[in-house]
Every structure is written in C-alpha cells, then in structure tokens.
Amino acid sequence: MELDLLPLEFPSDRKRPFVIAGPCSAETEEQVMTTARQLASKGCHMFRAGVWKPRTKPGGFEGHGEPALAWLQQVKKETGMLTAIEVAKPEHVELALKYGVDILWIGARTTVNPFAVQELADSLKGVDIPVLVKNPVSPDLELWIGALLRFNRAGIKRLGAIHRGFSSVDQKLYRNAPMWHIPIELRRRYTNLPIVCDPSHMGGRRDLVAPLCQQAMDMGFDGLIVESHCNPDEAWSDASQQLVPDVLDFIIDRLVIRDNAEMTESLASLRKQIDEMDNALMDLLTKRMRISREIAIYKKEHNMAVVQATRYNEILDKRGAQGSLCGMSPDFVRRIYEAIHEESVRQQMEIINK
Ligand code: PEP
Ligand code: MN
C-alpha cells in the first residue's frame, strides 16, 4: 500500500539532520522557558515537550495538559521555534490545534493500538499539520506502517516516522533495542518517508545519545528528536537520558554527515563484485535445492521422514563452527542454514506429498 507524501520541510541550518529538542515533560513554566531559550541560542529550530505523559505505572507525573500548552505558545512567540508535542487522544489534538502547536507526534504506546490511532487520524481529517509516528513498543513493522497509512488516508501528507527502539525481555545495553533492520526495511519500502531517530528513548542513558545520533546519521536518517533539559538530574521524567542544551549542541556539531550522493568509481566496482558474488550464491543455492529435491525422491521411495533431526543438527553445528573460523558470527551462519533448511523442507514436502 502506497503513502502519498509531501516533504516535511523542517527548518535546519546545517546540511542535515534537522533536530527537534526539548524536555521529556513540560514541568514548570520556568523549566520550559529556560530550556527553550538555551536551545534557541544554540540554533535549535524545533522544540519538543511532553504535555500529556503516558506513564507505564500510575502515580508518576502525567503532564500538566492545557496549562503547559500556554507555555509552548510562549516559547514559540519568544524564540520563534516550532513546537512539537505527543498526542494520544482526539482531545489532545483539539487542544494542540487551539494553541497553535506546529508538529504532532504519536507515542510508541499509542502506535500499538489501531483503535486509538484511527481515532486520532479521524480527528485530524482536513487538518494540514506534520505528524511523526513513533514505532510501536513491539518490533512490529506492519503495525508501524499501518499507523502511518491511517494518518495518510485521513489526509496527512507531511508524515514521518520516529525510530525509538523496541522493548525486549533481554535488553542489555539499550533501554529500547534499536533493531536497525526494522527502520531500514521501512526505508526500503517507502523511500521518500522521512525517518527520525530518537536516541534518548533508545539509549535511555546520557552517554549513549551521541553514538546513537552518529549511527542514525550513518544509516541515512533524516533527523533527530532528542531530549534536552536545563537541569536533567532534577527532571520529573526520564532524568537519566536528558542532556543540557550545551552538551546536545556539542554532540550535533560533531556529527559526521556522510554524503551519499556521489558514488565513486571504486565503490561502483566493489558493488559490481558484490553483485557477481550474489549471482554465484543464487546459482549455488539453486543447485543445492535441486539436490535436495533428489533426496526427497529417495526419502519417498524409502518411506523416510522429511526432517532428519540428527542430520539437521550436524549441518547447523558444522557450518556454525566453520562460519566462526571464517570470521562470521556462528549465530549468523546458523540463521542462514535454518532458512535454507526451511526452504529445503518445503520443497521436499511438495515432492513427498505429490
Ligand atoms: C517521549 O517522547 O517522551 C515518549 C514518551 O516517548 P515514547 O513514546 O517513545 O516512549
Ligand atoms: Mn521521555
């Protein structure tokens, strides 16, 4: 399904990326204004702040709601920055529009719910405002795309995605696992959909923000949304991941933005070699499948089961060990062989059940 898009056209001095910065939550008028002034003085053009906060457990600070929208209005008036907030209900949309908020984003806990997303999309019918859709908390690309499609069908054309990582049971380093292959697949399917990285919620820790920003740039992301607070240690939410505007500016300033536009001759030649390797791999796989189908005929004639567990284990172990000798992760080689085996079994079943 297609997305009918228009460019976001977000302001940015530097060649790339655009940056939306601001505190996790709008806590007090003073905190909002101080942070906003500091960010604006560093050349920031877009200010984020949470006005309604989706907290995992009750009892935390859930945002000031409407009174905080007046502070954002003040930010815009005084600094000229565009303002961005999270909306989770049609009432939030209505109030955001009433107070002239410029950019809306959909939180990860909302994107998971198609009912909530549809209600929001319906509330935006006939409104022209940029909407950024965070990935759902679970690593479900289709659900993420589904939410983007719902807004697009409601007429939102200035649309973008925010990659903030995914919850996982065995998380180690990151608060939310990046699983970069998911936004990369999103980029492959919708090449003109802007993708923004949220290194703050992904890393969950101040020291992880800079490397994640750089990684996002290396993957060709279009922008960043980063949490910045005038006094992070005292923040009412997400204290450990927020940066003072000064540090954020330092990080953004040092990002290396690689130019993809120009393909040098040596790169073209390396790519040609890769294409040749891929052709050879496809050739080999085709031959392997042909032999596998011959084995199926043998198994059928001798009344053998398709999956021979000992043989399968032998292949996985042998190739895993071989892979690690060749400098590849054994787990990667295992996954390749699991996939090859699955296709092989599918083809053998076709023959045996014929
Ligand atoms: C936020 O941006 O402050 C937020 C709540 O993020 P997420 O929806 O990604 O958890
Ligand atoms: Mn936050």
Tab-separated table of C-alpha atoms and ligand atoms in Angstrom:
chain	number	residue	atom	x	y	z
A	1	MET	CA	0.000	0.000	0.000
A	2	GLU	CA	1.293	3.390	-1.023
A	3	LEU	CA	1.879	6.502	1.048
A	4	ASP	CA	1.001	9.813	-0.600
A	5	LEU	CA	3.593	12.138	0.897
A	6	LEU	CA	4.761	15.735	0.845
A	7	PRO	CA	8.158	16.802	2.234
A	8	LEU	CA	8.213	17.766	5.939
A	9	GLU	CA	10.293	20.851	5.143
A	10	PHE	CA	11.536	21.190	8.697
A	11	PRO	CA	13.999	24.014	9.266
A	12	SER	CA	17.669	23.126	9.565
A	13	ASP	CA	20.774	25.322	9.213
A	14	ARG	CA	23.138	22.516	8.791
A	15	LYS	CA	23.010	20.366	5.702
A	16	ARG	CA	21.433	17.559	7.701
A	17	PRO	CA	19.917	16.499	10.097
A	18	PHE	CA	17.012	18.523	11.404
A	19	VAL	CA	16.837	18.378	15.179
A	20	ILE	CA	13.803	18.556	17.452
A	21	ALA	CA	14.944	19.087	21.042
A	22	GLY	CA	13.389	19.739	24.396
A	23	PRO	CA	12.485	18.180	27.690
A	24	CYS	CA	10.728	14.864	28.149
A	25	SER	CA	7.995	16.720	30.078
A	26	ALA	CA	6.903	20.316	30.353
A	27	GLU	CA	7.309	20.594	34.145
A	28	THR	CA	7.076	24.278	35.010
A	29	GLU	CA	6.870	27.489	33.024
A	30	GLU	CA	10.375	28.342	34.178
A	31	GLN	CA	11.871	24.959	33.172
A	32	VAL	CA	10.194	25.173	29.757
A	33	MET	CA	11.277	28.754	29.081
A	34	THR	CA	14.844	28.308	30.362
A	35	THR	CA	15.391	25.154	28.304
A	36	ALA	CA	13.793	26.738	25.235
A	37	ARG	CA	15.913	29.898	25.470
A	38	GLN	CA	19.102	27.858	25.810
A	39	LEU	CA	18.199	25.640	22.865
A	40	ALA	CA	17.217	28.602	20.699
A	41	SER	CA	20.529	30.297	21.483
A	42	LYS	CA	22.260	27.180	20.128
A	43	GLY	CA	20.384	27.474	16.851
A	44	CYS	CA	17.685	24.913	17.552
A	45	HIS	CA	14.544	25.467	15.439
A	46	MET	CA	12.122	22.939	16.864
A	47	PHE	CA	11.122	22.449	20.484
A	48	ARG	CA	9.581	19.292	21.910
A	49	ALA	CA	7.926	18.832	25.286
A	50	GLY	CA	5.570	16.244	26.730
A	51	VAL	CA	2.301	17.799	27.799
A	52	TRP	CA	0.471	14.507	28.436
A	53	LYS	CA	2.817	11.755	29.571
A	54	PRO	CA	1.969	8.081	29.053
A	55	ARG	CA	3.474	6.545	32.183
A	56	THR	CA	3.980	2.825	32.475
A	57	LYS	CA	2.660	2.803	36.053
A	58	PRO	CA	0.182	5.111	37.804
A	59	GLY	CA	1.484	7.648	40.278
A	60	GLY	CA	4.190	9.255	38.116
A	61	PHE	CA	3.984	12.751	36.693
A	62	GLU	CA	1.415	12.558	33.900
A	63	GLY	CA	1.840	16.035	32.464
A	64	HIS	CA	0.104	19.369	33.045
A	65	GLY	CA	-2.092	19.238	29.955
A	66	GLU	CA	-3.648	22.508	28.772
A	67	PRO	CA	-1.706	24.921	31.045
A	68	ALA	CA	1.572	23.611	29.553
A	69	LEU	CA	0.294	24.404	26.045
A	70	ALA	CA	0.259	28.075	27.018
A	71	TRP	CA	3.977	27.811	27.903
A	72	LEU	CA	4.687	26.303	24.492
A	73	GLN	CA	2.819	29.176	22.896
A	74	GLN	CA	5.138	31.477	24.816
A	75	VAL	CA	8.188	29.521	23.572
A	76	LYS	CA	7.066	29.990	20.003
A	77	LYS	CA	6.335	33.681	20.476
A	78	GLU	CA	9.598	34.456	22.222
A	79	THR	CA	12.091	32.212	20.397
A	80	GLY	CA	10.411	31.563	17.050
A	81	MET	CA	10.966	27.834	17.456
A	82	LEU	CA	8.322	25.487	16.121
A	83	THR	CA	6.689	23.406	18.841
A	84	ALA	CA	6.059	19.660	18.922
A	85	ILE	CA	4.055	17.549	21.349
A	86	GLU	CA	2.779	13.997	21.703
A	87	VAL	CA	-0.937	13.478	21.188
A	88	ALA	CA	-2.719	10.327	22.271
A	89	LYS	CA	-6.415	11.290	22.156
A	90	PRO	CA	-8.643	13.413	19.922
A	91	GLU	CA	-8.989	15.923	22.807
A	92	HIS	CA	-5.205	16.358	22.761
A	93	VAL	CA	-5.340	17.088	19.030
A	94	GLU	CA	-8.085	19.630	19.507
A	95	LEU	CA	-6.166	21.465	22.235
A	96	ALA	CA	-2.862	21.264	20.341
A	97	LEU	CA	-4.502	22.936	17.354
A	98	LYS	CA	-6.176	25.525	19.558
A	99	TYR	CA	-2.785	26.545	20.989
A	100	GLY	CA	-1.012	26.552	17.616
A	101	VAL	CA	1.310	23.570	18.154
A	102	ASP	CA	3.230	23.034	14.891
A	103	ILE	CA	4.150	19.346	14.883
A	104	LEU	CA	2.414	16.354	16.434
A	105	TRP	CA	3.922	13.021	17.293
A	106	ILE	CA	2.280	9.743	18.174
A	107	GLY	CA	3.863	7.900	21.100
A	108	ALA	CA	5.067	4.329	20.986
A	109	ARG	CA	2.349	3.216	23.379
A	110	THR	CA	-0.324	4.673	21.112
A	111	THR	CA	1.000	3.329	17.801
A	112	VAL	CA	0.429	-0.216	19.062
A	113	ASN	CA	-3.327	0.359	19.190
A	114	PRO	CA	-5.129	0.662	15.825
A	115	PHE	CA	-8.338	1.864	17.541
A	116	ALA	CA	-6.510	4.758	19.194
A	117	VAL	CA	-4.594	5.530	16.002
A	118	GLN	CA	-7.783	5.564	13.913
A	119	GLU	CA	-9.497	7.909	16.371
A	120	LEU	CA	-6.533	10.260	16.170
A	121	ALA	CA	-6.434	10.034	12.393
A	122	ASP	CA	-10.174	10.822	12.217
A	123	SER	CA	-9.667	13.826	14.478
A	124	LEU	CA	-7.054	15.154	12.017
A	125	LYS	CA	-9.240	14.935	8.897
A	126	GLY	CA	-8.978	18.181	6.958
A	127	VAL	CA	-6.055	19.440	9.081
A	128	ASP	CA	-2.687	20.127	7.476
A	129	ILE	CA	-0.054	19.511	10.152
A	130	PRO	CA	3.084	17.348	10.160
A	131	VAL	CA	2.646	14.091	12.082
A	132	LEU	CA	5.540	11.913	13.221
A	133	VAL	CA	4.649	8.348	14.138
A	134	LYS	CA	6.876	6.597	16.668
A	135	ASN	CA	7.433	2.893	16.200
A	136	PRO	CA	5.189	0.683	18.336
A	137	VAL	CA	6.818	-0.663	21.512
A	138	SER	CA	6.912	-4.136	19.986
A	139	PRO	CA	9.093	-4.842	16.936
A	140	ASP	CA	6.170	-4.990	14.530
A	141	LEU	CA	6.890	-3.178	11.269
A	142	GLU	CA	3.411	-3.836	9.855
A	143	LEU	CA	1.765	-2.163	12.840
A	144	TRP	CA	4.041	0.852	12.402
A	145	ILE	CA	3.205	1.055	8.690
A	146	GLY	CA	-0.477	0.532	9.488
A	147	ALA	CA	-0.459	3.616	11.718
A	148	LEU	CA	1.308	5.681	9.037
A	149	LEU	CA	-1.289	4.557	6.493
A	150	ARG	CA	-4.179	5.516	8.778
A	151	PHE	CA	-2.886	9.108	9.076
A	152	ASN	CA	-2.115	9.260	5.387
A	153	ARG	CA	-5.633	8.137	4.487
A	154	ALA	CA	-7.012	10.821	6.787
A	155	GLY	CA	-5.193	13.315	4.537
A	156	ILE	CA	-1.938	13.825	6.486
A	157	LYS	CA	0.756	14.097	3.826
A	158	ARG	CA	3.570	15.677	5.797
A	159	LEU	CA	4.273	12.445	7.568
A	160	GLY	CA	7.393	10.972	9.141
A	161	ALA	CA	8.421	8.014	11.261
A	162	ILE	CA	10.331	8.145	14.538
A	163	HIS	CA	12.553	5.209	15.386
A	164	ARG	CA	12.846	4.979	19.181
A	165	GLY	CA	13.732	1.312	19.537
A	166	PHE	CA	11.761	-1.663	20.796
A	167	SER	CA	11.063	-3.215	24.196
A	168	SER	CA	12.651	-6.567	24.665
A	169	VAL	CA	12.792	-9.014	27.534
A	170	ASP	CA	16.528	-9.444	27.438
A	171	GLN	CA	17.607	-5.853	26.986
A	172	LYS	CA	21.186	-5.193	27.920
A	173	LEU	CA	22.858	-2.001	26.854
A	174	TYR	CA	19.888	-0.073	25.494
A	175	ARG	CA	16.612	0.915	27.135
A	176	ASN	CA	14.917	0.052	23.838
A	177	ALA	CA	16.728	-2.228	21.423
A	178	PRO	CA	17.495	-0.373	18.158
A	179	MET	CA	16.854	-3.371	15.821
A	180	TRP	CA	18.088	-1.185	12.951
A	181	HIS	CA	16.913	-3.693	10.357
A	182	ILE	CA	13.313	-2.627	11.050
A	183	PRO	CA	13.666	1.080	10.116
A	184	ILE	CA	15.941	0.010	7.259
A	185	GLU	CA	13.163	-2.186	5.886
A	186	LEU	CA	10.740	0.735	6.345
A	187	ARG	CA	13.137	2.898	4.299
A	188	ARG	CA	13.359	0.207	1.614
A	189	ARG	CA	9.590	0.051	1.276
A	190	TYR	CA	8.867	3.793	1.499
A	191	THR	CA	11.955	5.531	0.175
A	192	ASN	CA	10.537	9.048	0.471
A	193	LEU	CA	9.202	8.677	4.037
A	194	PRO	CA	11.403	10.743	6.384
A	195	ILE	CA	12.775	8.736	9.317
A	196	VAL	CA	13.784	10.454	12.536
A	197	CYS	CA	15.843	8.816	15.270
A	198	ASP	CA	15.068	9.248	18.968
A	199	PRO	CA	18.383	8.317	20.606
A	200	SER	CA	17.142	9.394	24.061
A	201	HIS	CA	14.439	6.765	24.476
A	202	MET	CA	16.530	4.221	22.588
A	203	GLY	CA	19.628	4.604	24.755
A	204	GLY	CA	17.931	5.539	27.999
A	205	ARG	CA	21.295	6.875	29.131
A	206	ARG	CA	23.042	10.190	28.529
A	207	ASP	CA	26.288	8.628	27.317
A	208	LEU	CA	24.536	6.590	24.641
A	209	VAL	CA	22.923	9.572	22.933
A	210	ALA	CA	25.973	10.707	20.914
A	211	PRO	CA	26.892	7.306	19.445
A	212	LEU	CA	23.250	6.625	18.579
A	213	CYS	CA	22.939	10.013	16.834
A	214	GLN	CA	26.003	9.157	14.739
A	215	GLN	CA	24.671	5.688	13.945
A	216	ALA	CA	21.377	7.203	12.793
A	217	MET	CA	23.289	9.584	10.512
A	218	ASP	CA	25.367	6.713	9.128
A	219	MET	CA	22.126	4.940	8.236
A	220	GLY	CA	20.877	7.960	6.343
A	221	PHE	CA	18.159	9.049	8.776
A	222	ASP	CA	16.668	12.467	8.084
A	223	GLY	CA	16.545	13.952	11.552
A	224	LEU	CA	16.781	13.564	15.297
A	225	ILE	CA	14.426	14.116	18.213
A	226	VAL	CA	16.468	14.422	21.381
A	227	GLU	CA	15.500	15.082	24.984
A	228	SER	CA	17.155	18.175	26.429
A	229	HIS	CA	16.533	19.741	29.831
A	230	CYS	CA	18.048	22.740	31.596
A	231	ASN	CA	18.600	20.632	34.711
A	232	PRO	CA	18.414	16.942	33.711
A	233	ASP	CA	19.258	15.458	37.101
A	234	GLU	CA	16.153	17.059	38.552
A	235	ALA	CA	13.851	16.101	35.654
A	236	TRP	CA	10.420	14.765	36.628
A	237	SER	CA	10.633	12.032	33.985
A	238	ASP	CA	13.453	10.313	32.084
A	239	ALA	CA	16.152	12.083	34.125
A	240	SER	CA	18.964	9.704	33.172
A	241	GLN	CA	18.685	10.275	29.416
A	242	GLN	CA	18.292	14.049	29.134
A	243	LEU	CA	21.118	16.388	28.150
A	244	VAL	CA	21.681	20.071	28.866
A	245	PRO	CA	21.331	22.144	25.662
A	246	ASP	CA	25.075	22.880	25.677
A	247	VAL	CA	26.009	19.208	25.512
A	248	LEU	CA	23.384	18.480	22.894
A	249	ASP	CA	24.782	21.276	20.723
A	250	PHE	CA	28.293	19.849	21.169
A	251	ILE	CA	27.067	16.420	20.004
A	252	ILE	CA	25.143	17.739	16.997
A	253	ASP	CA	28.078	19.886	15.973
A	254	ARG	CA	30.427	16.921	15.832
A	255	LEU	CA	28.192	14.557	13.880
A	256	VAL	CA	29.819	13.295	10.727
A	257	ILE	CA	27.332	13.549	7.889
A	258	ARG	CA	28.419	11.349	5.061
A	259	ASP	CA	27.492	12.282	1.537
A	260	ASN	CA	25.689	9.506	-0.259
A	261	ALA	CA	25.028	11.450	-3.411
A	262	GLU	CA	28.258	10.745	-5.195
A	263	MET	CA	29.228	7.206	-5.998
A	264	THR	CA	32.920	6.928	-6.651
A	265	GLU	CA	34.303	4.583	-9.253
A	266	SER	CA	35.935	2.305	-6.714
A	267	LEU	CA	32.642	1.938	-4.843
A	268	ALA	CA	30.864	1.131	-8.121
A	269	SER	CA	33.474	-1.516	-8.848
A	270	LEU	CA	33.145	-3.056	-5.369
A	271	ARG	CA	29.377	-3.129	-5.803
A	272	LYS	CA	29.825	-4.895	-9.114
A	273	GLN	CA	31.887	-7.546	-7.363
A	274	ILE	CA	29.190	-7.942	-4.725
A	275	ASP	CA	26.591	-8.422	-7.478
A	276	GLU	CA	28.764	-11.137	-9.009
A	277	MET	CA	29.086	-12.880	-5.621
A	278	ASP	CA	25.320	-12.688	-5.131
A	279	ASN	CA	24.775	-14.229	-8.556
A	280	ALA	CA	27.168	-17.050	-7.665
A	281	LEU	CA	25.370	-17.558	-4.330
A	282	MET	CA	21.998	-17.792	-6.105
A	283	ASP	CA	23.483	-20.305	-8.531
A	284	LEU	CA	24.788	-22.463	-5.709
A	285	LEU	CA	21.528	-22.265	-3.796
A	286	THR	CA	19.601	-23.334	-6.895
A	287	LYS	CA	21.893	-26.347	-7.290
A	288	ARG	CA	21.605	-27.170	-3.599
A	289	MET	CA	17.795	-27.125	-3.814
A	290	ARG	CA	17.898	-29.363	-6.877
A	291	ILE	CA	19.944	-31.958	-4.944
A	292	SER	CA	17.624	-31.589	-2.005
A	293	ARG	CA	14.663	-32.426	-4.284
A	294	GLU	CA	16.542	-35.528	-5.473
A	295	ILE	CA	16.946	-36.532	-1.822
A	296	ALA	CA	13.182	-36.097	-1.418
A	297	ILE	CA	12.608	-38.699	-4.152
A	298	TYR	CA	14.943	-41.080	-2.314
A	299	LYS	CA	13.182	-40.429	1.014
A	300	LYS	CA	9.797	-41.018	-0.624
A	301	GLU	CA	10.927	-44.323	-2.163
A	302	HIS	CA	12.369	-45.483	1.165
A	303	ASN	CA	9.477	-44.202	3.229
A	304	MET	CA	11.666	-41.856	5.279
A	305	ALA	CA	10.529	-38.740	7.182
A	306	VAL	CA	11.444	-35.408	5.572
A	307	VAL	CA	13.201	-33.929	8.609
A	308	GLN	CA	16.082	-35.996	9.916
A	309	ALA	CA	16.933	-34.219	13.183
A	310	THR	CA	20.460	-35.625	13.552
A	311	ARG	CA	21.430	-34.612	10.036
A	312	TYR	CA	19.917	-31.154	10.533
A	313	ASN	CA	21.849	-30.630	13.797
A	314	GLU	CA	25.032	-31.819	12.149
A	315	ILE	CA	24.642	-29.212	9.398
A	316	LEU	CA	23.913	-26.389	11.859
A	317	ASP	CA	26.858	-27.281	14.128
A	318	LYS	CA	29.354	-27.913	11.364
A	319	ARG	CA	28.554	-24.760	9.418
A	320	GLY	CA	28.291	-22.628	12.583
A	321	ALA	CA	31.821	-23.675	13.595
A	322	GLN	CA	33.083	-23.171	10.049
A	323	GLY	CA	31.485	-19.718	9.946
A	324	SER	CA	33.268	-18.634	13.080
A	325	LEU	CA	36.605	-19.818	11.617
A	326	CYS	CA	35.847	-17.590	8.621
A	327	GLY	CA	35.270	-14.563	10.856
A	328	MET	CA	31.472	-14.669	10.829
A	329	SER	CA	29.282	-14.959	13.904
A	330	PRO	CA	28.189	-18.598	14.383
A	331	ASP	CA	24.707	-17.328	15.142
A	332	PHE	CA	24.533	-15.579	11.752
A	333	VAL	CA	25.602	-18.752	9.929
A	334	ARG	CA	23.097	-20.760	11.950
A	335	ARG	CA	20.288	-18.430	10.924
A	336	ILE	CA	21.258	-18.739	7.259
A	337	TYR	CA	21.226	-22.512	7.485
A	338	GLU	CA	17.931	-22.520	9.344
A	339	ALA	CA	16.428	-20.517	6.493
A	340	ILE	CA	17.984	-22.730	3.810
A	341	HIS	CA	16.778	-25.821	5.635
A	342	GLU	CA	13.259	-24.439	5.931
A	343	GLU	CA	13.049	-23.863	2.164
A	344	SER	CA	14.606	-27.237	1.512
A	345	VAL	CA	11.981	-28.936	3.693
A	346	ARG	CA	9.218	-27.015	1.915
A	347	GLN	CA	10.435	-28.222	-1.473
A	348	GLN	CA	10.860	-31.819	-0.241
A	349	MET	CA	7.329	-31.839	1.217
A	350	GLU	CA	5.960	-30.833	-2.183
A	351	ILE	CA	7.600	-33.864	-3.762
A	352	ILE	CA	6.731	-36.317	-0.996
A	353	ASN	CA	3.059	-35.267	-0.965
A	354	LYS	CA	2.722	-35.352	-4.718
B	1	PEP	C1	8.539	10.761	24.731
B	1	PEP	O1	8.925	11.092	23.612
B	1	PEP	O2	8.690	11.473	25.745
B	1	PEP	C2	7.944	9.422	24.896
B	1	PEP	C3	7.065	9.161	25.855
B	1	PEP	O3	8.437	8.538	24.035
B	1	PEP	P1	7.968	7.053	23.596
B	1	PEP	O4	6.560	7.172	23.118
B	1	PEP	O5	8.947	6.757	22.523
B	1	PEP	O6	8.152	6.165	24.791
B	2	MN	MN	10.801	10.817	27.658
